[in-house]
Amino acid sequence: KGPRGIALAGLATTCAATAMLGMLKLSSPIWVVFVLMLLRGVGLGLSNMPITTAGLSAIPDHLVSQGSAINNVSRRMVSSLGIVLVSIYYEVRKAQLLTSGYSPVEGTLQAINEGFIALSILVFLTLPAAFFMRKPAAAEEKHSAVSTTKT
């Protein structure tokens, strides 16, 4: 019944895995990092594809190529901007922690953890938007046309 369920599951998985990455300790085994990154990747895959498909199917057929191009450009630009912002936060926060007495390793981990927690909050804030997703009108019309021909 539309992309909502899969997108919600993907965003929730991404949010949870990202938050857990923000809670790692120096003593955390490396396999935990691998599993959490795997879960995060699964969540991103479950959320990105249905949302993109729903968005592209909601626009008229003659504009799909332009919509796809705009989607790709905006995704890459936002990703690049996000990387820059998280990198700046990491460097500034790490410097603050080091001047306040943290060791370099502890300061690095703390800054990385805070970055992951901030990202998980951002993903959490997208959940309501995914909850209100509905089938695109074109898909609903196709589905109702198929249903009426069967009865």
mmCIF file of the C-alpha atoms, coordinates in Angstrom:
data_MODEL
# 
_entry.id   MODEL 
# 
loop_
_atom_site.group_PDB 
_atom_site.id 
_atom_site.type_symbol 
_atom_site.label_atom_id 
_atom_site.label_alt_id 
_atom_site.label_comp_id 
_atom_site.label_asym_id 
_atom_site.label_entity_id 
_atom_site.label_seq_id 
_atom_site.pdbx_PDB_ins_code 
_atom_site.Cartn_x 
_atom_site.Cartn_y 
_atom_site.Cartn_z 
_atom_site.occupancy 
_atom_site.B_iso_or_equiv 
_atom_site.pdbx_formal_charge 
_atom_site.auth_seq_id 
_atom_site.auth_comp_id 
_atom_site.auth_asym_id 
_atom_site.auth_atom_id 
_atom_site.pdbx_PDB_model_num 
ATOM 1   C CA . LYS A 1 1   ? 0.000   0.000  0.000   1.00 0.00 ? 1   LYS A CA 1 
ATOM 2   C CA . GLY A 1 2   ? 2.488   2.564  -1.090  1.00 0.00 ? 2   GLY A CA 1 
ATOM 3   C CA . PRO A 1 3   ? 6.009   3.398  0.057   1.00 0.00 ? 3   PRO A CA 1 
ATOM 4   C CA . ARG A 1 4   ? 5.106   4.459  3.606   1.00 0.00 ? 4   ARG A CA 1 
ATOM 5   C CA . GLY A 1 5   ? 5.748   1.180  5.432   1.00 0.00 ? 5   GLY A CA 1 
ATOM 6   C CA . ILE A 1 6   ? 9.078   0.417  3.819   1.00 0.00 ? 6   ILE A CA 1 
ATOM 7   C CA . ALA A 1 7   ? 10.256  4.025  4.113   1.00 0.00 ? 7   ALA A CA 1 
ATOM 8   C CA . LEU A 1 8   ? 9.289   4.149  7.795   1.00 0.00 ? 8   LEU A CA 1 
ATOM 9   C CA . ALA A 1 9   ? 11.066  0.861  8.494   1.00 0.00 ? 9   ALA A CA 1 
ATOM 10  C CA . GLY A 1 10  ? 14.164  2.090  6.662   1.00 0.00 ? 10  GLY A CA 1 
ATOM 11  C CA . LEU A 1 11  ? 14.250  5.441  8.427   1.00 0.00 ? 11  LEU A CA 1 
ATOM 12  C CA . ALA A 1 12  ? 13.668  3.825  11.829  1.00 0.00 ? 12  ALA A CA 1 
ATOM 13  C CA . THR A 1 13  ? 16.474  1.331  11.173  1.00 0.00 ? 13  THR A CA 1 
ATOM 14  C CA . THR A 1 14  ? 18.797  4.103  10.009  1.00 0.00 ? 14  THR A CA 1 
ATOM 15  C CA . CYS A 1 15  ? 17.917  6.246  13.031  1.00 0.00 ? 15  CYS A CA 1 
ATOM 16  C CA . ALA A 1 16  ? 18.460  3.417  15.530  1.00 0.00 ? 16  ALA A CA 1 
ATOM 17  C CA . ALA A 1 17  ? 21.737  2.228  13.990  1.00 0.00 ? 17  ALA A CA 1 
ATOM 18  C CA . THR A 1 18  ? 23.075  5.789  13.760  1.00 0.00 ? 18  THR A CA 1 
ATOM 19  C CA . ALA A 1 19  ? 22.149  6.474  17.385  1.00 0.00 ? 19  ALA A CA 1 
ATOM 20  C CA . MET A 1 20  ? 23.879  3.248  18.477  1.00 0.00 ? 20  MET A CA 1 
ATOM 21  C CA . LEU A 1 21  ? 26.991  4.304  16.546  1.00 0.00 ? 21  LEU A CA 1 
ATOM 22  C CA . GLY A 1 22  ? 26.913  7.447  18.663  1.00 0.00 ? 22  GLY A CA 1 
ATOM 23  C CA . MET A 1 23  ? 27.082  5.363  21.835  1.00 0.00 ? 23  MET A CA 1 
ATOM 24  C CA . LEU A 1 24  ? 30.203  3.375  21.053  1.00 0.00 ? 24  LEU A CA 1 
ATOM 25  C CA . LYS A 1 25  ? 32.995  3.234  23.619  1.00 0.00 ? 25  LYS A CA 1 
ATOM 26  C CA . LEU A 1 26  ? 36.722  2.792  23.189  1.00 0.00 ? 26  LEU A CA 1 
ATOM 27  C CA . SER A 1 27  ? 36.269  -0.813 24.308  1.00 0.00 ? 27  SER A CA 1 
ATOM 28  C CA . SER A 1 28  ? 33.569  -1.598 21.725  1.00 0.00 ? 28  SER A CA 1 
ATOM 29  C CA . PRO A 1 29  ? 34.585  -4.509 19.494  1.00 0.00 ? 29  PRO A CA 1 
ATOM 30  C CA . ILE A 1 30  ? 35.057  -3.781 15.807  1.00 0.00 ? 30  ILE A CA 1 
ATOM 31  C CA . TRP A 1 31  ? 32.385  -6.313 14.821  1.00 0.00 ? 31  TRP A CA 1 
ATOM 32  C CA . VAL A 1 32  ? 29.787  -4.107 16.552  1.00 0.00 ? 32  VAL A CA 1 
ATOM 33  C CA . VAL A 1 33  ? 30.807  -1.222 14.291  1.00 0.00 ? 33  VAL A CA 1 
ATOM 34  C CA . PHE A 1 34  ? 30.489  -3.485 11.229  1.00 0.00 ? 34  PHE A CA 1 
ATOM 35  C CA . VAL A 1 35  ? 27.025  -4.710 12.253  1.00 0.00 ? 35  VAL A CA 1 
ATOM 36  C CA . LEU A 1 36  ? 25.790  -1.199 13.003  1.00 0.00 ? 36  LEU A CA 1 
ATOM 37  C CA . MET A 1 37  ? 27.120  0.116  9.692   1.00 0.00 ? 37  MET A CA 1 
ATOM 38  C CA . LEU A 1 38  ? 25.471  -2.831 7.918   1.00 0.00 ? 38  LEU A CA 1 
ATOM 39  C CA . LEU A 1 39  ? 22.145  -2.046 9.598   1.00 0.00 ? 39  LEU A CA 1 
ATOM 40  C CA . ARG A 1 40  ? 22.529  1.622  8.743   1.00 0.00 ? 40  ARG A CA 1 
ATOM 41  C CA . GLY A 1 41  ? 23.159  0.748  5.095   1.00 0.00 ? 41  GLY A CA 1 
ATOM 42  C CA . VAL A 1 42  ? 20.114  -1.530 5.002   1.00 0.00 ? 42  VAL A CA 1 
ATOM 43  C CA . GLY A 1 43  ? 18.018  1.242  6.507   1.00 0.00 ? 43  GLY A CA 1 
ATOM 44  C CA . LEU A 1 44  ? 19.260  3.771  3.963   1.00 0.00 ? 44  LEU A CA 1 
ATOM 45  C CA . GLY A 1 45  ? 18.489  1.377  1.129   1.00 0.00 ? 45  GLY A CA 1 
ATOM 46  C CA . LEU A 1 46  ? 15.010  0.655  2.472   1.00 0.00 ? 46  LEU A CA 1 
ATOM 47  C CA . SER A 1 47  ? 14.212  4.347  2.787   1.00 0.00 ? 47  SER A CA 1 
ATOM 48  C CA . ASN A 1 48  ? 15.914  5.985  -0.206  1.00 0.00 ? 48  ASN A CA 1 
ATOM 49  C CA . MET A 1 49  ? 14.539  3.829  -3.007  1.00 0.00 ? 49  MET A CA 1 
ATOM 50  C CA . PRO A 1 50  ? 10.828  3.920  -2.051  1.00 0.00 ? 50  PRO A CA 1 
ATOM 51  C CA . ILE A 1 51  ? 10.941  7.651  -1.369  1.00 0.00 ? 51  ILE A CA 1 
ATOM 52  C CA . THR A 1 52  ? 12.683  8.340  -4.692  1.00 0.00 ? 52  THR A CA 1 
ATOM 53  C CA . THR A 1 53  ? 10.309  6.067  -6.582  1.00 0.00 ? 53  THR A CA 1 
ATOM 54  C CA . ALA A 1 54  ? 7.257   7.686  -4.977  1.00 0.00 ? 54  ALA A CA 1 
ATOM 55  C CA . GLY A 1 55  ? 8.571   11.142 -5.776  1.00 0.00 ? 55  GLY A CA 1 
ATOM 56  C CA . LEU A 1 56  ? 9.305   10.344 -9.406  1.00 0.00 ? 56  LEU A CA 1 
ATOM 57  C CA . SER A 1 57  ? 5.998   8.558  -9.945  1.00 0.00 ? 57  SER A CA 1 
ATOM 58  C CA . ALA A 1 58  ? 4.142   11.595 -8.583  1.00 0.00 ? 58  ALA A CA 1 
ATOM 59  C CA . ILE A 1 59  ? 5.293   13.836 -11.417 1.00 0.00 ? 59  ILE A CA 1 
ATOM 60  C CA . PRO A 1 60  ? 3.989   13.739 -15.000 1.00 0.00 ? 60  PRO A CA 1 
ATOM 61  C CA . ASP A 1 61  ? 5.658   11.214 -17.302 1.00 0.00 ? 61  ASP A CA 1 
ATOM 62  C CA . HIS A 1 62  ? 7.168   13.868 -19.583 1.00 0.00 ? 62  HIS A CA 1 
ATOM 63  C CA . LEU A 1 63  ? 8.995   15.434 -16.594 1.00 0.00 ? 63  LEU A CA 1 
ATOM 64  C CA . VAL A 1 64  ? 10.454  12.239 -15.085 1.00 0.00 ? 64  VAL A CA 1 
ATOM 65  C CA . SER A 1 65  ? 13.885  12.706 -16.675 1.00 0.00 ? 65  SER A CA 1 
ATOM 66  C CA . GLN A 1 66  ? 14.152  16.265 -15.320 1.00 0.00 ? 66  GLN A CA 1 
ATOM 67  C CA . GLY A 1 67  ? 12.834  15.119 -11.923 1.00 0.00 ? 67  GLY A CA 1 
ATOM 68  C CA . SER A 1 68  ? 15.410  12.336 -11.796 1.00 0.00 ? 68  SER A CA 1 
ATOM 69  C CA . ALA A 1 69  ? 18.215  14.756 -12.660 1.00 0.00 ? 69  ALA A CA 1 
ATOM 70  C CA . ILE A 1 70  ? 17.100  17.253 -10.018 1.00 0.00 ? 70  ILE A CA 1 
ATOM 71  C CA . ASN A 1 71  ? 16.799  14.432 -7.472  1.00 0.00 ? 71  ASN A CA 1 
ATOM 72  C CA . ASN A 1 72  ? 20.356  13.251 -8.178  1.00 0.00 ? 72  ASN A CA 1 
ATOM 73  C CA . VAL A 1 73  ? 21.864  16.739 -8.141  1.00 0.00 ? 73  VAL A CA 1 
ATOM 74  C CA . SER A 1 74  ? 20.085  17.741 -4.933  1.00 0.00 ? 74  SER A CA 1 
ATOM 75  C CA . ARG A 1 75  ? 20.990  14.462 -3.214  1.00 0.00 ? 75  ARG A CA 1 
ATOM 76  C CA . ARG A 1 76  ? 24.661  14.907 -4.063  1.00 0.00 ? 76  ARG A CA 1 
ATOM 77  C CA . MET A 1 77  ? 24.706  18.562 -3.046  1.00 0.00 ? 77  MET A CA 1 
ATOM 78  C CA . VAL A 1 78  ? 22.985  17.914 0.281   1.00 0.00 ? 78  VAL A CA 1 
ATOM 79  C CA . SER A 1 79  ? 25.296  14.956 0.953   1.00 0.00 ? 79  SER A CA 1 
ATOM 80  C CA . SER A 1 80  ? 28.358  17.085 0.236   1.00 0.00 ? 80  SER A CA 1 
ATOM 81  C CA . LEU A 1 81  ? 27.076  19.904 2.417   1.00 0.00 ? 81  LEU A CA 1 
ATOM 82  C CA . GLY A 1 82  ? 26.305  17.428 5.210   1.00 0.00 ? 82  GLY A CA 1 
ATOM 83  C CA . ILE A 1 83  ? 29.810  15.983 5.059   1.00 0.00 ? 83  ILE A CA 1 
ATOM 84  C CA . VAL A 1 84  ? 31.323  19.458 5.258   1.00 0.00 ? 84  VAL A CA 1 
ATOM 85  C CA . LEU A 1 85  ? 29.138  20.467 8.211   1.00 0.00 ? 85  LEU A CA 1 
ATOM 86  C CA . VAL A 1 86  ? 29.834  17.264 10.150  1.00 0.00 ? 86  VAL A CA 1 
ATOM 87  C CA . SER A 1 87  ? 33.570  17.590 9.406   1.00 0.00 ? 87  SER A CA 1 
ATOM 88  C CA . ILE A 1 88  ? 33.633  21.175 10.654  1.00 0.00 ? 88  ILE A CA 1 
ATOM 89  C CA . TYR A 1 89  ? 31.693  20.203 13.774  1.00 0.00 ? 89  TYR A CA 1 
ATOM 90  C CA . TYR A 1 90  ? 34.086  17.308 14.392  1.00 0.00 ? 90  TYR A CA 1 
ATOM 91  C CA . GLU A 1 91  ? 37.217  19.465 14.128  1.00 0.00 ? 91  GLU A CA 1 
ATOM 92  C CA . VAL A 1 92  ? 35.857  22.315 16.260  1.00 0.00 ? 92  VAL A CA 1 
ATOM 93  C CA . ARG A 1 93  ? 34.378  20.009 18.904  1.00 0.00 ? 93  ARG A CA 1 
ATOM 94  C CA . LYS A 1 94  ? 37.518  17.867 19.081  1.00 0.00 ? 94  LYS A CA 1 
ATOM 95  C CA . ALA A 1 95  ? 39.636  20.991 19.641  1.00 0.00 ? 95  ALA A CA 1 
ATOM 96  C CA . GLN A 1 96  ? 37.265  22.115 22.416  1.00 0.00 ? 96  GLN A CA 1 
ATOM 97  C CA . LEU A 1 97  ? 37.447  18.726 24.096  1.00 0.00 ? 97  LEU A CA 1 
ATOM 98  C CA . LEU A 1 98  ? 41.240  18.576 23.863  1.00 0.00 ? 98  LEU A CA 1 
ATOM 99  C CA . THR A 1 99  ? 41.603  22.004 25.464  1.00 0.00 ? 99  THR A CA 1 
ATOM 100 C CA . SER A 1 100 ? 39.251  20.958 28.262  1.00 0.00 ? 100 SER A CA 1 
ATOM 101 C CA . GLY A 1 101 ? 41.437  18.011 29.258  1.00 0.00 ? 101 GLY A CA 1 
ATOM 102 C CA . TYR A 1 102 ? 40.294  15.058 27.144  1.00 0.00 ? 102 TYR A CA 1 
ATOM 103 C CA . SER A 1 103 ? 42.988  12.820 25.726  1.00 0.00 ? 103 SER A CA 1 
ATOM 104 C CA . PRO A 1 104 ? 43.276  12.848 21.911  1.00 0.00 ? 104 PRO A CA 1 
ATOM 105 C CA . VAL A 1 105 ? 41.633  9.423  21.641  1.00 0.00 ? 105 VAL A CA 1 
ATOM 106 C CA . GLU A 1 106 ? 38.805  10.258 24.055  1.00 0.00 ? 106 GLU A CA 1 
ATOM 107 C CA . GLY A 1 107 ? 38.232  13.639 22.431  1.00 0.00 ? 107 GLY A CA 1 
ATOM 108 C CA . THR A 1 108 ? 38.080  12.087 18.977  1.00 0.00 ? 108 THR A CA 1 
ATOM 109 C CA . LEU A 1 109 ? 35.603  9.435  20.074  1.00 0.00 ? 109 LEU A CA 1 
ATOM 110 C CA . GLN A 1 110 ? 33.425  11.954 21.906  1.00 0.00 ? 110 GLN A CA 1 
ATOM 111 C CA . ALA A 1 111 ? 33.281  14.281 18.878  1.00 0.00 ? 111 ALA A CA 1 
ATOM 112 C CA . ILE A 1 112 ? 32.439  11.376 16.546  1.00 0.00 ? 112 ILE A CA 1 
ATOM 113 C CA . ASN A 1 113 ? 29.752  10.104 18.935  1.00 0.00 ? 113 ASN A CA 1 
ATOM 114 C CA . GLU A 1 114 ? 28.160  13.549 19.117  1.00 0.00 ? 114 GLU A CA 1 
ATOM 115 C CA . GLY A 1 115 ? 28.127  13.744 15.317  1.00 0.00 ? 115 GLY A CA 1 
ATOM 116 C CA . PHE A 1 116 ? 26.327  10.396 15.055  1.00 0.00 ? 116 PHE A CA 1 
ATOM 117 C CA . ILE A 1 117 ? 23.804  11.425 17.713  1.00 0.00 ? 117 ILE A CA 1 
ATOM 118 C CA . ALA A 1 118 ? 23.093  14.669 15.822  1.00 0.00 ? 118 ALA A CA 1 
ATOM 119 C CA . LEU A 1 119 ? 22.618  12.715 12.581  1.00 0.00 ? 119 LEU A CA 1 
ATOM 120 C CA . SER A 1 120 ? 20.262  10.271 14.283  1.00 0.00 ? 120 SER A CA 1 
ATOM 121 C CA . ILE A 1 121 ? 18.172  13.211 15.530  1.00 0.00 ? 121 ILE A CA 1 
ATOM 122 C CA . LEU A 1 122 ? 17.971  14.560 11.979  1.00 0.00 ? 122 LEU A CA 1 
ATOM 123 C CA . VAL A 1 123 ? 16.820  11.176 10.681  1.00 0.00 ? 123 VAL A CA 1 
ATOM 124 C CA . PHE A 1 124 ? 14.300  10.943 13.529  1.00 0.00 ? 124 PHE A CA 1 
ATOM 125 C CA . LEU A 1 125 ? 12.849  14.295 12.464  1.00 0.00 ? 125 LEU A CA 1 
ATOM 126 C CA . THR A 1 126 ? 12.100  12.853 9.010   1.00 0.00 ? 126 THR A CA 1 
ATOM 127 C CA . LEU A 1 127 ? 9.882   10.074 10.392  1.00 0.00 ? 127 LEU A CA 1 
ATOM 128 C CA . PRO A 1 128 ? 6.686   12.183 10.460  1.00 0.00 ? 128 PRO A CA 1 
ATOM 129 C CA . ALA A 1 129 ? 7.155   13.100 6.793   1.00 0.00 ? 129 ALA A CA 1 
ATOM 130 C CA . ALA A 1 130 ? 7.464   9.417  5.900   1.00 0.00 ? 130 ALA A CA 1 
ATOM 131 C CA . PHE A 1 131 ? 4.438   8.572  8.021   1.00 0.00 ? 131 PHE A CA 1 
ATOM 132 C CA . PHE A 1 132 ? 2.285   10.939 5.975   1.00 0.00 ? 132 PHE A CA 1 
ATOM 133 C CA . MET A 1 133 ? 3.485   9.587  2.627   1.00 0.00 ? 133 MET A CA 1 
ATOM 134 C CA . ARG A 1 134 ? 0.761   8.173  0.447   1.00 0.00 ? 134 ARG A CA 1 
ATOM 135 C CA . LYS A 1 135 ? 0.567   6.418  -2.840  1.00 0.00 ? 135 LYS A CA 1 
ATOM 136 C CA . PRO A 1 136 ? 1.054   8.820  -5.739  1.00 0.00 ? 136 PRO A CA 1 
ATOM 137 C CA . ALA A 1 137 ? -2.217  9.659  -7.496  1.00 0.00 ? 137 ALA A CA 1 
ATOM 138 C CA . ALA A 1 138 ? -1.065  8.010  -10.732 1.00 0.00 ? 138 ALA A CA 1 
ATOM 139 C CA . ALA A 1 139 ? -0.382  4.742  -8.901  1.00 0.00 ? 139 ALA A CA 1 
ATOM 140 C CA . GLU A 1 140 ? -3.766  4.899  -7.165  1.00 0.00 ? 140 GLU A CA 1 
ATOM 141 C CA . GLU A 1 141 ? -5.518  5.463  -10.507 1.00 0.00 ? 141 GLU A CA 1 
ATOM 142 C CA . LYS A 1 142 ? -3.682  2.523  -12.102 1.00 0.00 ? 142 LYS A CA 1 
ATOM 143 C CA . HIS A 1 143 ? -4.527  0.322  -9.105  1.00 0.00 ? 143 HIS A CA 1 
ATOM 144 C CA . SER A 1 144 ? -8.208  1.292  -9.134  1.00 0.00 ? 144 SER A CA 1 
ATOM 145 C CA . ALA A 1 145 ? -8.399  0.745  -12.913 1.00 0.00 ? 145 ALA A CA 1 
ATOM 146 C CA . VAL A 1 146 ? -6.989  -2.774 -12.496 1.00 0.00 ? 146 VAL A CA 1 
ATOM 147 C CA . SER A 1 147 ? -9.380  -3.468 -9.596  1.00 0.00 ? 147 SER A CA 1 
ATOM 148 C CA . THR A 1 148 ? -12.463 -2.352 -11.531 1.00 0.00 ? 148 THR A CA 1 
ATOM 149 C CA . THR A 1 149 ? -11.579 -4.470 -14.567 1.00 0.00 ? 149 THR A CA 1 
ATOM 150 C CA . LYS A 1 150 ? -11.251 -7.560 -12.379 1.00 0.00 ? 150 LYS A CA 1 
ATOM 151 C CA . THR A 1 151 ? -14.721 -7.167 -10.840 1.00 0.00 ? 151 THR A CA 1 
# 
